[in-house]
The first five atom37 places (N, CA, C, CB, O) and aatype in JSON, in Angstrom:
{
  "aatype": [12, 15, 6, 13, 6, 1, 15, 1, 1, 12, 14, 0, 15, 0, 6, 5, 19, 13, 3, 5, 0, 4, 3, 10, 3, 1, 10, 3, 6, 17, 10, 14, 7, 3, 10, 8, 19, 8, 14, 6, 6, 10, 14, 0, 19, 16, 19, 8, 6, 3, 1, 16, 7, 8, 3, 0, 1, 0, 10, 10, 1, 6, 3, 1, 3, 5, 10, 1, 10, 6, 17, 7, 16, 1, 3, 3, 3, 1, 18, 0, 7, 17, 10, 5, 19, 0, 7, 9, 3, 3, 1, 7, 15, 6, 0, 16, 19, 8, 10, 15, 13, 13, 7, 1, 7, 8, 16, 14, 14, 0, 0, 10, 19, 6, 11, 15, 10, 6, 6, 15, 10, 0, 1, 10, 6, 6, 5, 19, 1, 7, 1, 16, 7],
  "atom_mask": [
    [1, 1, 1, 1, 1],
    [1, 1, 1, 1, 1],
    [1, 1, 1, 1, 1],
    [1, 1, 1, 1, 1],
    [1, 1, 1, 1, 1],
    [1, 1, 1, 1, 1],
    [1, 1, 1, 1, 1],
    [1, 1, 1, 1, 1],
    [1, 1, 1, 1, 1],
    [1, 1, 1, 1, 1],
    [1, 1, 1, 1, 1],
    [1, 1, 1, 1, 1],
    [1, 1, 1, 1, 1],
    [1, 1, 1, 1, 1],
    [1, 1, 1, 1, 1],
    [1, 1, 1, 1, 1],
    [1, 1, 1, 1, 1],
    [1, 1, 1, 1, 1],
    [1, 1, 1, 1, 1],
    [1, 1, 1, 1, 1],
    [1, 1, 1, 1, 1],
    [1, 1, 1, 1, 1],
    [1, 1, 1, 1, 1],
    [1, 1, 1, 1, 1],
    [1, 1, 1, 1, 1],
    [1, 1, 1, 1, 1],
    [1, 1, 1, 1, 1],
    [1, 1, 1, 1, 1],
    [1, 1, 1, 1, 1],
    [1, 1, 1, 1, 1],
    [1, 1, 1, 1, 1],
    [1, 1, 1, 1, 1],
    [1, 1, 1, 0, 1],
    [1, 1, 1, 1, 1],
    [1, 1, 1, 1, 1],
    [1, 1, 1, 1, 1],
    [1, 1, 1, 1, 1],
    [1, 1, 1, 1, 1],
    [1, 1, 1, 1, 1],
    [1, 1, 1, 1, 1],
    [1, 1, 1, 1, 1],
    [1, 1, 1, 1, 1],
    [1, 1, 1, 1, 1],
    [1, 1, 1, 1, 1],
    [1, 1, 1, 1, 1],
    [1, 1, 1, 1, 1],
    [1, 1, 1, 1, 1],
    [1, 1, 1, 1, 1],
    [1, 1, 1, 1, 1],
    [1, 1, 1, 1, 1],
    [1, 1, 1, 1, 1],
    [1, 1, 1, 1, 1],
    [1, 1, 1, 0, 1],
    [1, 1, 1, 1, 1],
    [1, 1, 1, 1, 1],
    [1, 1, 1, 1, 1],
    [1, 1, 1, 1, 1],
    [1, 1, 1, 1, 1],
    [1, 1, 1, 1, 1],
    [1, 1, 1, 1, 1],
    [1, 1, 1, 1, 1],
    [1, 1, 1, 1, 1],
    [1, 1, 1, 1, 1],
    [1, 1, 1, 1, 1],
    [1, 1, 1, 1, 1],
    [1, 1, 1, 1, 1],
    [1, 1, 1, 1, 1],
    [1, 1, 1, 1, 1],
    [1, 1, 1, 1, 1],
    [1, 1, 1, 1, 1],
    [1, 1, 1, 1, 1],
    [1, 1, 1, 0, 1],
    [1, 1, 1, 1, 1],
    [1, 1, 1, 1, 1],
    [1, 1, 1, 1, 1],
    [1, 1, 1, 1, 1],
    [1, 1, 1, 1, 1],
    [1, 1, 1, 1, 1],
    [1, 1, 1, 1, 1],
    [1, 1, 1, 1, 1],
    [1, 1, 1, 0, 1],
    [1, 1, 1, 1, 1],
    [1, 1, 1, 1, 1],
    [1, 1, 1, 1, 1],
    [1, 1, 1, 1, 1],
    [1, 1, 1, 1, 1],
    [1, 1, 1, 0, 1],
    [1, 1, 1, 1, 1],
    [1, 1, 1, 1, 1],
    [1, 1, 1, 1, 1],
    [1, 1, 1, 1, 1],
    [1, 1, 1, 0, 1],
    [1, 1, 1, 1, 1],
    [1, 1, 1, 1, 1],
    [1, 1, 1, 1, 1],
    [1, 1, 1, 1, 1],
    [1, 1, 1, 1, 1],
    [1, 1, 1, 1, 1],
    [1, 1, 1, 1, 1],
    [1, 1, 1, 1, 1],
    [1, 1, 1, 1, 1],
    [1, 1, 1, 1, 1],
    [1, 1, 1, 0, 1],
    [1, 1, 1, 1, 1],
    [1, 1, 1, 0, 1],
    [1, 1, 1, 1, 1],
    [1, 1, 1, 1, 1],
    [1, 1, 1, 1, 1],
    [1, 1, 1, 1, 1],
    [1, 1, 1, 1, 1],
    [1, 1, 1, 1, 1],
    [1, 1, 1, 1, 1],
    [1, 1, 1, 1, 1],
    [1, 1, 1, 1, 1],
    [1, 1, 1, 1, 1],
    [1, 1, 1, 1, 1],
    [1, 1, 1, 1, 1],
    [1, 1, 1, 1, 1],
    [1, 1, 1, 1, 1],
    [1, 1, 1, 1, 1],
    [1, 1, 1, 1, 1],
    [1, 1, 1, 1, 1],
    [1, 1, 1, 1, 1],
    [1, 1, 1, 1, 1],
    [1, 1, 1, 1, 1],
    [1, 1, 1, 1, 1],
    [1, 1, 1, 1, 1],
    [1, 1, 1, 1, 1],
    [1, 1, 1, 1, 1],
    [1, 1, 1, 0, 1],
    [1, 1, 1, 1, 1],
    [1, 1, 1, 1, 1],
    [1, 1, 1, 0, 1]
  ],
  "atom_positions": [
    [[-16.63, 2.35, 11.25], [-15.32, 2.21, 10.66], [-15.0, 0.72, 10.55], [-14.24, 2.96, 11.5], [-15.31, -0.07, 11.45]],
    [[-14.37, 0.34, 9.45], [-13.93, -1.03, 9.23], [-12.42, -1.03, 9.02], [-14.65, -1.68, 8.01], [-11.89, -0.19, 8.29]],
    [[-11.75, -1.96, 9.67], [-10.29, -2.03, 9.55], [-9.86, -3.43, 9.15], [-9.63, -1.62, 10.87], [-10.46, -4.43, 9.55]],
    [[-8.8, -3.46, 8.34], [-8.26, -4.72, 7.83], [-6.74, -4.65, 7.91], [-8.74, -5.0, 6.37], [-6.14, -3.58, 7.72]],
    [[-6.11, -5.79, 8.2], [-4.66, -5.8, 8.3], [-4.12, -7.18, 7.96], [-4.2, -5.38, 9.71], [-4.7, -8.2, 8.35]],
    [[-3.01, -7.2, 7.24], [-2.33, -8.44, 6.88], [-0.83, -8.2, 6.94], [-2.77, -8.95, 5.46], [-0.35, -7.09, 6.7]],
    [[-0.08, -9.26, 7.26], [1.38, -9.19, 7.31], [1.94, -10.35, 6.51], [1.9, -9.23, 8.78], [1.29, -11.38, 6.3]],
    [[3.19, -10.15, 6.05], [3.86, -11.21, 5.29], [5.36, -11.08, 5.5], [3.49, -11.12, 3.76], [5.91, -9.98, 5.51]],
    [[6.01, -12.19, 5.66], [7.46, -12.22, 5.76], [8.05, -11.93, 4.38], [7.96, -13.59, 6.31], [7.56, -12.44, 3.37]],
    [[9.1, -11.14, 4.34], [9.75, -10.77, 3.09], [11.19, -11.26, 3.08], [9.7, -9.24, 2.89], [11.85, -11.26, 4.12]],
    [[11.69, -11.68, 1.91], [13.03, -12.27, 1.81], [14.14, -11.26, 1.58], [13.05, -13.27, 0.69], [15.03, -11.48, 0.76]],
    [[14.1, -10.15, 2.3], [15.12, -9.1, 2.15], [15.08, -8.22, 3.4], [14.88, -8.25, 0.86], [14.16, -8.31, 4.21]],
    [[16.09, -7.39, 3.53], [16.13, -6.48, 4.68], [14.95, -5.52, 4.63], [17.47, -5.69, 4.7], [14.36, -5.29, 3.58]],
    [[14.63, -4.97, 5.76], [13.51, -4.02, 5.84], [13.73, -2.83, 4.92], [13.32, -3.54, 7.29], [12.79, -2.35, 4.29]],
    [[14.96, -2.35, 4.83], [15.26, -1.19, 3.99], [15.04, -1.52, 2.51], [16.7, -0.72, 4.22], [14.52, -0.7, 1.76]],
    [[15.45, -2.71, 2.1], [15.26, -3.11, 0.7], [13.77, -3.24, 0.37], [15.97, -4.45, 0.41], [13.33, -2.81, -0.7]],
    [[13.0, -3.81, 1.26], [11.56, -3.95, 1.03], [10.91, -2.58, 0.98], [10.9, -4.81, 2.15], [10.09, -2.32, 0.1]],
    [[11.28, -1.71, 1.89], [10.7, -0.37, 1.91], [11.02, 0.39, 0.63], [11.21, 0.42, 3.13], [10.16, 1.06, 0.07]],
    [[12.27, 0.27, 0.16], [12.65, 0.94, -1.1], [11.78, 0.46, -2.25], [14.13, 0.68, -1.42], [11.37, 1.27, -3.08]],
    [[11.5, -0.83, -2.33], [10.64, -1.36, -3.39], [9.21, -0.86, -3.23], [10.66, -2.89, -3.38], [8.58, -0.47, -4.22]],
    [[8.71, -0.87, -2.02], [7.33, -0.46, -1.79], [7.1, 1.01, -2.11], [6.95, -0.73, -0.34], [6.01, 1.39, -2.55]],
    [[8.11, 1.84, -1.91], [7.96, 3.29, -2.1], [8.34, 3.78, -3.5], [8.8, 4.01, -1.1], [8.2, 4.97, -3.78]],
    [[8.8, 2.92, -4.34], [9.19, 3.31, -5.69], [7.94, 3.71, -6.47], [9.95, 2.15, -6.41], [7.16, 2.86, -6.88]],
    [[7.76, 5.01, -6.67], [6.55, 5.52, -7.33], [6.35, 4.96, -8.72], [6.59, 7.02, -7.4], [5.21, 4.83, -9.18]],
    [[7.43, 4.63, -9.4], [7.31, 4.08, -10.75], [6.86, 2.62, -10.73], [8.65, 4.19, -11.48], [6.48, 2.08, -11.77]],
    [[6.89, 1.99, -9.57], [6.55, 0.56, -9.48], [5.41, 0.27, -8.52], [7.77, -0.23, -9.07], [5.13, -0.89, -8.24]],
    [[4.75, 1.3, -8.01], [3.64, 1.08, -7.08], [2.56, 0.19, -7.68], [3.03, 2.42, -6.67], [2.0, -0.67, -7.01]],
    [[2.28, 0.41, -8.95], [1.22, -0.37, -9.62], [1.52, -1.87, -9.64], [1.03, 0.13, -11.05], [0.62, -2.68, -9.81]],
    [[2.79, -2.22, -9.47], [3.16, -3.63, -9.52], [2.75, -4.4, -8.27], [4.65, -3.76, -9.71], [2.58, -5.62, -8.33]],
    [[2.58, -3.71, -7.14], [2.18, -4.44, -5.94], [0.83, -4.01, -5.39], [3.22, -4.27, -4.87], [0.23, -4.74, -4.59]],
    [[0.34, -2.87, -5.78], [-1.0, -2.45, -5.34], [-2.06, -3.34, -5.98], [-1.25, -0.95, -5.7], [-1.79, -4.03, -6.96]],
    [[-3.28, -3.32, -5.43], [-4.36, -4.07, -6.09], [-4.41, -3.72, -7.57], [-5.73, -3.78, -5.42], [-4.23, -2.56, -7.95]],
    [[-4.66, -4.72, -8.41], [-4.56, -4.59, -9.86], [-5.39, -3.51, -10.5], [0.0, 0.0, 0.0], [-5.07, -3.03, -11.58]],
    [[-6.49, -3.1, -9.83], [-7.34, -2.09, -10.45], [-7.05, -0.68, -9.95], [-8.79, -2.43, -10.2], [-7.79, 0.25, -10.27]],
    [[-5.99, -0.5, -9.15], [-5.61, 0.83, -8.66], [-4.32, 1.29, -9.3], [-5.46, 0.81, -7.13], [-3.36, 0.53, -9.43]],
    [[-4.3, 2.55, -9.71], [-3.13, 3.13, -10.35], [-2.88, 4.5, -9.74], [-3.31, 3.23, -11.89], [-3.77, 5.35, -9.72]],
    [[-1.67, 4.71, -9.24], [-1.31, 5.96, -8.58], [-0.57, 6.86, -9.57], [-0.44, 5.7, -7.33], [0.4, 6.44, -10.21]],
    [[-1.03, 8.09, -9.67], [-0.41, 9.09, -10.54], [0.08, 10.23, -9.67], [-1.4, 9.6, -11.65], [-0.73, 11.02, -9.18]],
    [[1.4, 10.33, -9.47], [1.94, 11.4, -8.62], [1.67, 12.78, -9.21], [3.45, 11.22, -8.43], [1.7, 12.98, -10.42]],
    [[1.39, 13.7, -8.32], [1.26, 15.1, -8.69], [2.44, 15.79, -8.02], [-0.15, 15.73, -8.24], [3.59, 15.42, -8.25]],
    [[2.18, 16.78, -7.2], [3.24, 17.4, -6.4], [3.15, 16.76, -5.02], [3.1, 18.98, -6.32], [2.32, 17.14, -4.2]],
    [[4.03, 15.77, -4.78], [3.94, 14.99, -3.54], [3.89, 15.89, -2.31], [5.13, 14.03, -3.43], [4.61, 16.88, -2.22]],
    [[3.03, 15.52, -1.39], [2.41, 14.21, -1.2], [1.11, 13.99, -1.98], [2.15, 14.01, 0.24], [0.47, 12.95, -1.81]],
    [[0.72, 14.93, -2.82], [-0.54, 14.8, -3.56], [-0.39, 13.78, -4.7], [-0.98, 16.17, -4.12], [0.59, 13.8, -5.44]],
    [[-1.39, 12.9, -4.81], [-1.45, 11.92, -5.88], [-2.91, 11.8, -6.31], [-0.87, 10.54, -5.43], [-3.82, 12.22, -5.6]],
    [[-3.1, 11.2, -7.47], [-4.44, 10.82, -7.92], [-4.44, 9.31, -8.04], [-4.83, 11.51, -9.28], [-3.52, 8.72, -8.6]],
    [[-5.49, 8.68, -7.52], [-5.62, 7.23, -7.59], [-6.77, 6.93, -8.54], [-5.87, 6.6, -6.17], [-7.91, 7.36, -8.32]],
    [[-6.47, 6.18, -9.6], [-7.5, 5.78, -10.56], [-7.9, 4.35, -10.26], [-6.99, 5.92, -12.02], [-7.05, 3.47, -10.08]],
    [[-9.21, 4.11, -10.2], [-9.73, 2.77, -9.96], [-10.4, 2.28, -11.22], [-10.72, 2.76, -8.76], [-11.42, 2.82, -11.65]],
    [[-9.82, 1.23, -11.83], [-10.35, 0.68, -13.08], [-11.79, 0.19, -12.92], [-9.47, -0.45, -13.57], [-12.61, 0.38, -13.82]],
    [[-12.08, -0.45, -11.79], [-13.39, -1.07, -11.58], [-14.52, -0.06, -11.7], [-13.45, -1.75, -10.21], [-15.57, -0.35, -12.27]],
    [[-14.31, 1.14, -11.17], [-15.35, 2.17, -11.2], [-15.08, 3.24, -12.25], [-15.49, 2.82, -9.85], [-15.99, 3.96, -12.65]],
    [[-13.83, 3.34, -12.7], [-13.46, 4.39, -13.64], [-13.27, 5.75, -12.97], [0.0, 0.0, 0.0], [-13.09, 6.76, -13.66]],
    [[-13.3, 5.78, -11.65], [-13.2, 7.04, -10.92], [-11.75, 7.36, -10.53], [-14.07, 6.99, -9.68], [-10.93, 6.47, -10.31]],
    [[-11.49, 8.65, -10.46], [-10.23, 9.15, -9.93], [-10.51, 9.74, -8.55], [-9.58, 10.2, -10.88], [-11.53, 10.4, -8.35]],
    [[-9.6, 9.51, -7.61], [-9.74, 10.08, -6.27], [-8.46, 10.84, -5.94], [-10.01, 8.97, -5.21], [-7.35, 10.37, -6.15]],
    [[-8.66, 12.03, -5.41], [-7.51, 12.8, -4.95], [-7.08, 12.21, -3.61], [-7.86, 14.34, -4.82], [-7.89, 12.02, -2.71]],
    [[-5.77, 11.93, -3.5], [-5.27, 11.28, -2.3], [-3.92, 11.88, -1.9], [-5.14, 9.76, -2.51], [-3.34, 12.7, -2.61]],
    [[-3.46, 11.45, -0.74], [-2.15, 11.83, -0.23], [-1.32, 10.57, -0.04], [-2.27, 12.64, 1.1], [-1.85, 9.52, 0.34]],
    [[-0.03, 10.67, -0.29], [0.88, 9.56, -0.12], [2.14, 10.11, 0.53], [1.21, 8.85, -1.49], [2.83, 10.97, -0.03]],
    [[2.43, 9.6, 1.73], [3.6, 10.09, 2.47], [4.48, 8.92, 2.86], [3.18, 10.88, 3.73], [4.01, 7.86, 3.27]],
    [[5.77, 9.13, 2.73], [6.71, 8.11, 3.17], [7.52, 8.66, 4.32], [7.64, 7.64, 2.0], [7.95, 9.82, 4.3]],
    [[7.73, 7.83, 5.31], [8.57, 8.16, 6.46], [9.7, 7.14, 6.47], [7.76, 8.17, 7.82], [9.57, 6.06, 7.05]],
    [[10.8, 7.49, 5.83], [11.92, 6.57, 5.66], [12.52, 6.18, 7.01], [12.99, 7.19, 4.77], [12.95, 5.04, 7.18]],
    [[12.55, 7.1, 7.96], [13.12, 6.78, 9.27], [12.31, 5.7, 9.98], [13.18, 8.04, 10.14], [12.87, 4.89, 10.73]],
    [[11.01, 5.67, 9.76], [10.15, 4.68, 10.39], [9.81, 3.51, 9.47], [8.88, 5.34, 10.85], [9.11, 2.58, 9.88]],
    [[10.3, 3.55, 8.21], [9.99, 2.54, 7.19], [8.48, 2.37, 7.07], [10.65, 1.18, 7.55], [7.94, 1.27, 7.1]],
    [[7.81, 3.51, 6.91], [6.35, 3.53, 6.89], [5.86, 4.38, 5.71], [5.79, 4.09, 8.22], [6.36, 5.48, 5.48]],
    [[4.89, 3.85, 4.99], [4.24, 4.53, 3.88], [2.77, 4.71, 4.28], [4.38, 3.74, 2.52], [2.12, 3.74, 4.66]],
    [[2.26, 5.93, 4.2], [0.87, 6.21, 4.59], [0.13, 6.84, 3.42], [0.81, 7.12, 5.83], [0.72, 7.57, 2.62]],
    [[-1.17, 6.57, 3.34], [-1.99, 7.13, 2.28], [-3.42, 7.32, 2.75], [-1.96, 6.25, 1.03], [-3.83, 6.77, 3.77]],
    [[-4.16, 8.11, 1.99], [-5.57, 8.31, 2.28], [-6.17, 9.35, 1.35], [0.0, 0.0, 0.0], [-5.45, 10.09, 0.68]],
    [[-7.48, 9.38, 1.32], [-8.16, 10.37, 0.49], [-7.95, 11.76, 1.08], [-9.68, 10.05, 0.37], [-7.82, 11.9, 2.3]],
    [[-7.91, 12.78, 0.21], [-7.66, 14.12, 0.72], [-8.88, 15.03, 0.69], [-6.57, 14.76, -0.07], [-8.87, 16.07, 1.35]],
    [[-9.91, 14.66, -0.03], [-11.1, 15.51, -0.09], [-12.2, 15.06, 0.87], [-11.64, 15.54, -1.5], [-13.11, 15.82, 1.18]],
    [[-12.1, 13.85, 1.33], [-13.1, 13.31, 2.26], [-12.41, 12.24, 3.11], [-14.35, 12.72, 1.49], [-11.23, 11.94, 2.92]],
    [[-13.13, 11.68, 4.01], [-12.56, 10.67, 4.9], [-13.06, 9.28, 4.53], [-12.91, 10.97, 6.36], [-13.58, 8.57, 5.39]],
    [[-12.91, 8.88, 3.27], [-13.38, 7.57, 2.86], [-12.48, 6.45, 3.34], [-13.5, 7.51, 1.36], [-12.95, 5.44, 3.86]],
    [[-11.17, 6.62, 3.17], [-10.25, 5.56, 3.59], [-8.88, 6.13, 3.89], [-10.15, 4.48, 2.5], [-8.52, 7.23, 3.48]],
    [[-8.11, 5.32, 4.63], [-6.71, 5.62, 4.91], [-6.01, 4.28, 5.08], [-6.54, 6.53, 6.19], [-6.64, 3.26, 5.36]],
    [[-4.7, 4.3, 4.91], [-3.97, 3.07, 5.09], [-2.5, 3.33, 5.31], [0.0, 0.0, 0.0], [-2.01, 4.45, 5.19]],
    [[-1.8, 2.27, 5.64], [-0.36, 2.36, 5.81], [0.29, 1.01, 5.56], [-0.03, 2.85, 7.21], [-0.33, -0.05, 5.67]],
    [[1.57, 1.09, 5.21], [2.43, -0.08, 5.07], [3.6, 0.16, 6.0], [2.9, -0.32, 3.57], [4.26, 1.19, 5.93]],
    [[3.86, -0.81, 6.87], [4.98, -0.72, 7.81], [5.89, -1.91, 7.57], [4.48, -0.69, 9.3], [5.43, -3.04, 7.47]],
    [[7.2, -1.65, 7.46], [8.17, -2.72, 7.28], [9.04, -2.78, 8.53], [9.04, -2.5, 5.99], [9.56, -1.76, 8.99]],
    [[9.2, -3.98, 9.06], [10.0, -4.19, 10.27], [11.07, -5.24, 9.98], [9.12, -4.63, 11.47], [10.8, -6.27, 9.36]],
    [[12.26, -4.97, 10.44], [13.35, -5.91, 10.24], [13.24, -7.1, 11.18], [0.0, 0.0, 0.0], [12.85, -6.97, 12.34]],
    [[13.59, -8.27, 10.66], [13.67, -9.49, 11.46], [15.14, -9.85, 11.65], [12.88, -10.67, 10.79], [15.59, -10.11, 12.77]],
    [[15.89, -9.87, 10.54], [17.34, -10.08, 10.56], [17.89, -9.47, 9.26], [17.71, -11.62, 10.69], [17.16, -8.77, 8.55]],
    [[19.16, -9.73, 8.95], [19.78, -9.12, 7.77], [19.15, -9.54, 6.46], [21.24, -9.48, 7.73], [19.21, -8.8, 5.47]],
    [[18.53, -10.72, 6.43], [17.97, -11.23, 5.18], [16.46, -11.35, 5.2], [18.57, -12.57, 4.88], [15.87, -11.88, 4.26]],
    [[15.83, -10.87, 6.25], [14.39, -11.01, 6.32], [13.72, -9.86, 7.05], [0.0, 0.0, 0.0], [14.31, -9.21, 7.91]],
    [[12.48, -9.64, 6.7], [11.7, -8.58, 7.32], [10.23, -8.98, 7.23], [11.96, -7.2, 6.63], [9.88, -10.02, 6.67]],
    [[9.39, -8.14, 7.79], [7.95, -8.36, 7.71], [7.28, -7.07, 7.27], [7.38, -8.85, 9.08], [7.56, -5.99, 7.8]],
    [[6.41, -7.2, 6.29], [5.63, -6.05, 5.82], [4.2, -6.23, 6.29], [5.71, -5.92, 4.25], [3.6, -7.29, 6.14]],
    [[3.66, -5.17, 6.87], [2.28, -5.17, 7.33], [1.54, -4.05, 6.62], [2.19, -5.0, 8.88], [2.01, -2.91, 6.57]],
    [[0.39, -4.38, 6.06], [-0.44, -3.37, 5.41], [-1.76, -3.29, 6.17], [-0.67, -3.71, 3.88], [-2.32, -4.31, 6.57]],
    [[-2.24, -2.07, 6.36], [-3.45, -1.82, 7.15], [-4.34, -0.85, 6.37], [-3.1, -1.24, 8.57], [-3.85, 0.14, 5.82]],
    [[-5.62, -1.14, 6.31], [-6.59, -0.26, 5.67], [-7.72, 0.06, 6.64], [-7.15, -0.91, 4.38], [-8.19, -0.81, 7.37]],
    [[-8.14, 1.31, 6.63], [-9.3, 1.76, 7.41], [-10.28, 2.41, 6.47], [-8.87, 2.74, 8.56], [-9.92, 3.28, 5.68]],
    [[-11.55, 2.0, 6.55], [-12.62, 2.6, 5.77], [-13.57, 3.26, 6.75], [-13.37, 1.53, 4.88], [-13.99, 2.66, 7.73]],
    [[-13.91, 4.52, 6.46], [-14.73, 5.3, 7.36], [-16.14, 5.44, 6.79], [-14.1, 6.69, 7.61], [-16.32, 6.02, 5.72]],
    [[-17.1, 4.92, 7.47], [-18.49, 4.99, 7.0], [-18.88, 3.75, 6.24], [0.0, 0.0, 0.0], [-18.09, 3.18, 5.49]],
    [[-20.1, 3.34, 6.45], [-20.59, 2.1, 5.83], [-20.6, 2.15, 4.32], [-21.98, 1.81, 6.32], [-20.3, 1.14, 3.67]],
    [[-20.92, 3.27, 3.74], [-21.01, 3.37, 2.29], [-19.68, 3.3, 1.58], [0.0, 0.0, 0.0], [-19.64, 3.17, 0.35]],
    [[-18.58, 3.37, 2.34], [-17.26, 3.38, 1.72], [-16.5, 2.08, 1.87], [-16.45, 4.49, 2.3], [-15.39, 1.95, 1.35]],
    [[-17.06, 1.11, 2.56], [-16.35, -0.14, 2.82], [-16.7, -1.2, 1.79], [-16.68, -0.64, 4.23], [-17.86, -1.6, 1.68]],
    [[-15.71, -1.66, 1.04], [-15.95, -2.77, 0.1], [-16.23, -4.05, 0.9], [-14.72, -2.97, -0.85], [-16.0, -4.08, 2.11]],
    [[-16.71, -5.09, 0.24], [-16.93, -6.36, 0.94], [-15.63, -6.85, 1.59], [-17.48, -7.42, -0.05], [-14.56, -6.77, 0.99]],
    [[-15.74, -7.36, 2.82], [-14.57, -7.79, 3.59], [-13.74, -8.82, 2.83], [-15.0, -8.36, 4.92], [-12.51, -8.73, 2.83]],
    [[-14.38, -9.78, 2.2], [-13.64, -10.82, 1.49], [-12.8, -10.22, 0.36], [-14.61, -11.88, 0.91], [-11.68, -10.67, 0.12]],
    [[-13.32, -9.21, -0.31], [-12.59, -8.54, -1.39], [-11.37, -7.8, -0.84], [-13.5, -7.57, -2.14], [-10.29, -7.86, -1.42]],
    [[-11.54, -7.1, 0.28], [-10.44, -6.36, 0.88], [-9.35, -7.32, 1.35], [-10.93, -5.49, 2.06], [-8.17, -7.1, 1.08]],
    [[-9.75, -8.37, 2.04], [-8.78, -9.34, 2.55], [-8.0, -10.01, 1.41], [-9.49, -10.4, 3.39], [-6.79, -10.2, 1.52]],
    [[-8.7, -10.36, 0.34], [-8.03, -10.96, -0.82], [-7.05, -9.97, -1.45], [-9.08, -11.42, -1.86], [-5.94, -10.34, -1.83]],
    [[-7.46, -8.72, -1.57], [-6.6, -7.69, -2.15], [-5.34, -7.48, -1.32], [-7.36, -6.36, -2.28], [-4.25, -7.31, -1.87]],
    [[-5.49, -7.48, 0.0], [-4.31, -7.31, 0.87], [-3.34, -8.48, 0.71], [-4.75, -7.19, 2.34], [-2.14, -8.28, 0.58]],
    [[-3.86, -9.69, 0.71], [-3.02, -10.88, 0.53], [-2.29, -10.85, -0.81], [-3.87, -12.16, 0.64], [-1.09, -11.1, -0.89]],
    [[-3.03, -10.53, -1.87], [-2.44, -10.5, -3.21], [-1.4, -9.38, -3.34], [-3.52, -10.32, -4.27], [-0.37, -9.57, -3.98]],
    [[-1.68, -8.23, -2.73], [-0.73, -7.12, -2.79], [0.58, -7.47, -2.1], [-1.34, -5.86, -2.16], [1.65, -7.18, -2.62]],
    [[0.48, -8.08, -0.92], [1.7, -8.47, -0.22], [2.46, -9.56, -0.98], [1.36, -8.97, 1.19], [3.69, -9.57, -0.98]],
    [[1.75, -10.46, -1.62], [2.41, -11.5, -2.43], [3.14, -10.86, -3.62], [1.37, -12.54, -2.93], [4.25, -11.27, -3.95]],
    [[2.51, -9.87, -4.27], [3.16, -9.19, -5.4], [4.37, -8.38, -4.92], [2.15, -8.26, -6.12], [5.39, -8.32, -5.61]],
    [[4.26, -7.76, -3.73], [5.41, -7.04, -3.19], [6.55, -8.01, -2.92], [5.02, -6.28, -1.9], [7.71, -7.7, -3.21]],
    [[6.25, -9.17, -2.37], [7.29, -10.18, -2.13], [7.94, -10.6, -3.44], [6.7, -11.41, -1.41], [9.16, -10.72, -3.53]],
    [[7.13, -10.82, -4.46], [7.67, -11.2, -5.77], [8.56, -10.1, -6.34], [6.53, -11.5, -6.74], [9.61, -10.39, -6.9]],
    [[8.14, -8.87, -6.2], [8.92, -7.72, -6.67], [10.25, -7.65, -5.92], [8.12, -6.4, -6.48], [11.29, -7.4, -6.53]],
    [[10.22, -7.86, -4.62], [11.43, -7.84, -3.81], [12.37, -8.97, -4.22], [11.09, -7.95, -2.32], [13.57, -8.75, -4.38]],
    [[11.82, -10.17, -4.4], [12.65, -11.31, -4.83], [13.33, -11.03, -6.17], [11.78, -12.59, -4.94], [14.49, -11.38, -6.37]],
    [[12.6, -10.39, -7.09], [13.16, -10.08, -8.4], [14.29, -9.07, -8.33], [0.0, 0.0, 0.0], [15.2, -9.09, -9.16]],
    [[14.24, -8.19, -7.37], [15.26, -7.15, -7.24], [16.45, -7.58, -6.39], [14.65, -5.92, -6.64], [17.56, -7.06, -6.56]],
    [[16.23, -8.51, -5.48], [17.31, -8.88, -4.57], [17.97, -10.2, -4.94], [16.79, -8.97, -3.16], [18.95, -10.61, -4.33]],
    [[17.43, -10.87, -5.95], [18.02, -12.11, -6.43], [17.67, -13.23, -5.51], [0.0, 0.0, 0.0], [18.08, -14.37, -5.74]]
  ]
}
């Protein structure tokens, strides 16, 4: 198993960041650029990966009380992940994203995963800034 995690300070309350992160119509704006989530009957979703052209059946669950979004493949145990938002003060919070890949054949190169996590958190911050002024 391979695990990766990154955190970033966000310029808004934890609730505002979580609302942006969970907006199904805007997920593509902060997820890695080659991933696109297509909701089915939640928690079921399909994730399309441009790089490979493949669709994967996945699950996406939000726990608003815990400010946590969780996801993973539903037909096999290739990967799972979560986004957790924690409040720092009224105007700031921290978002942490974590990915777990199960099995050697399912783990992308570490540098690619780390870059994707950094870029995703940066896009989420940009999205939050645009919505909160």
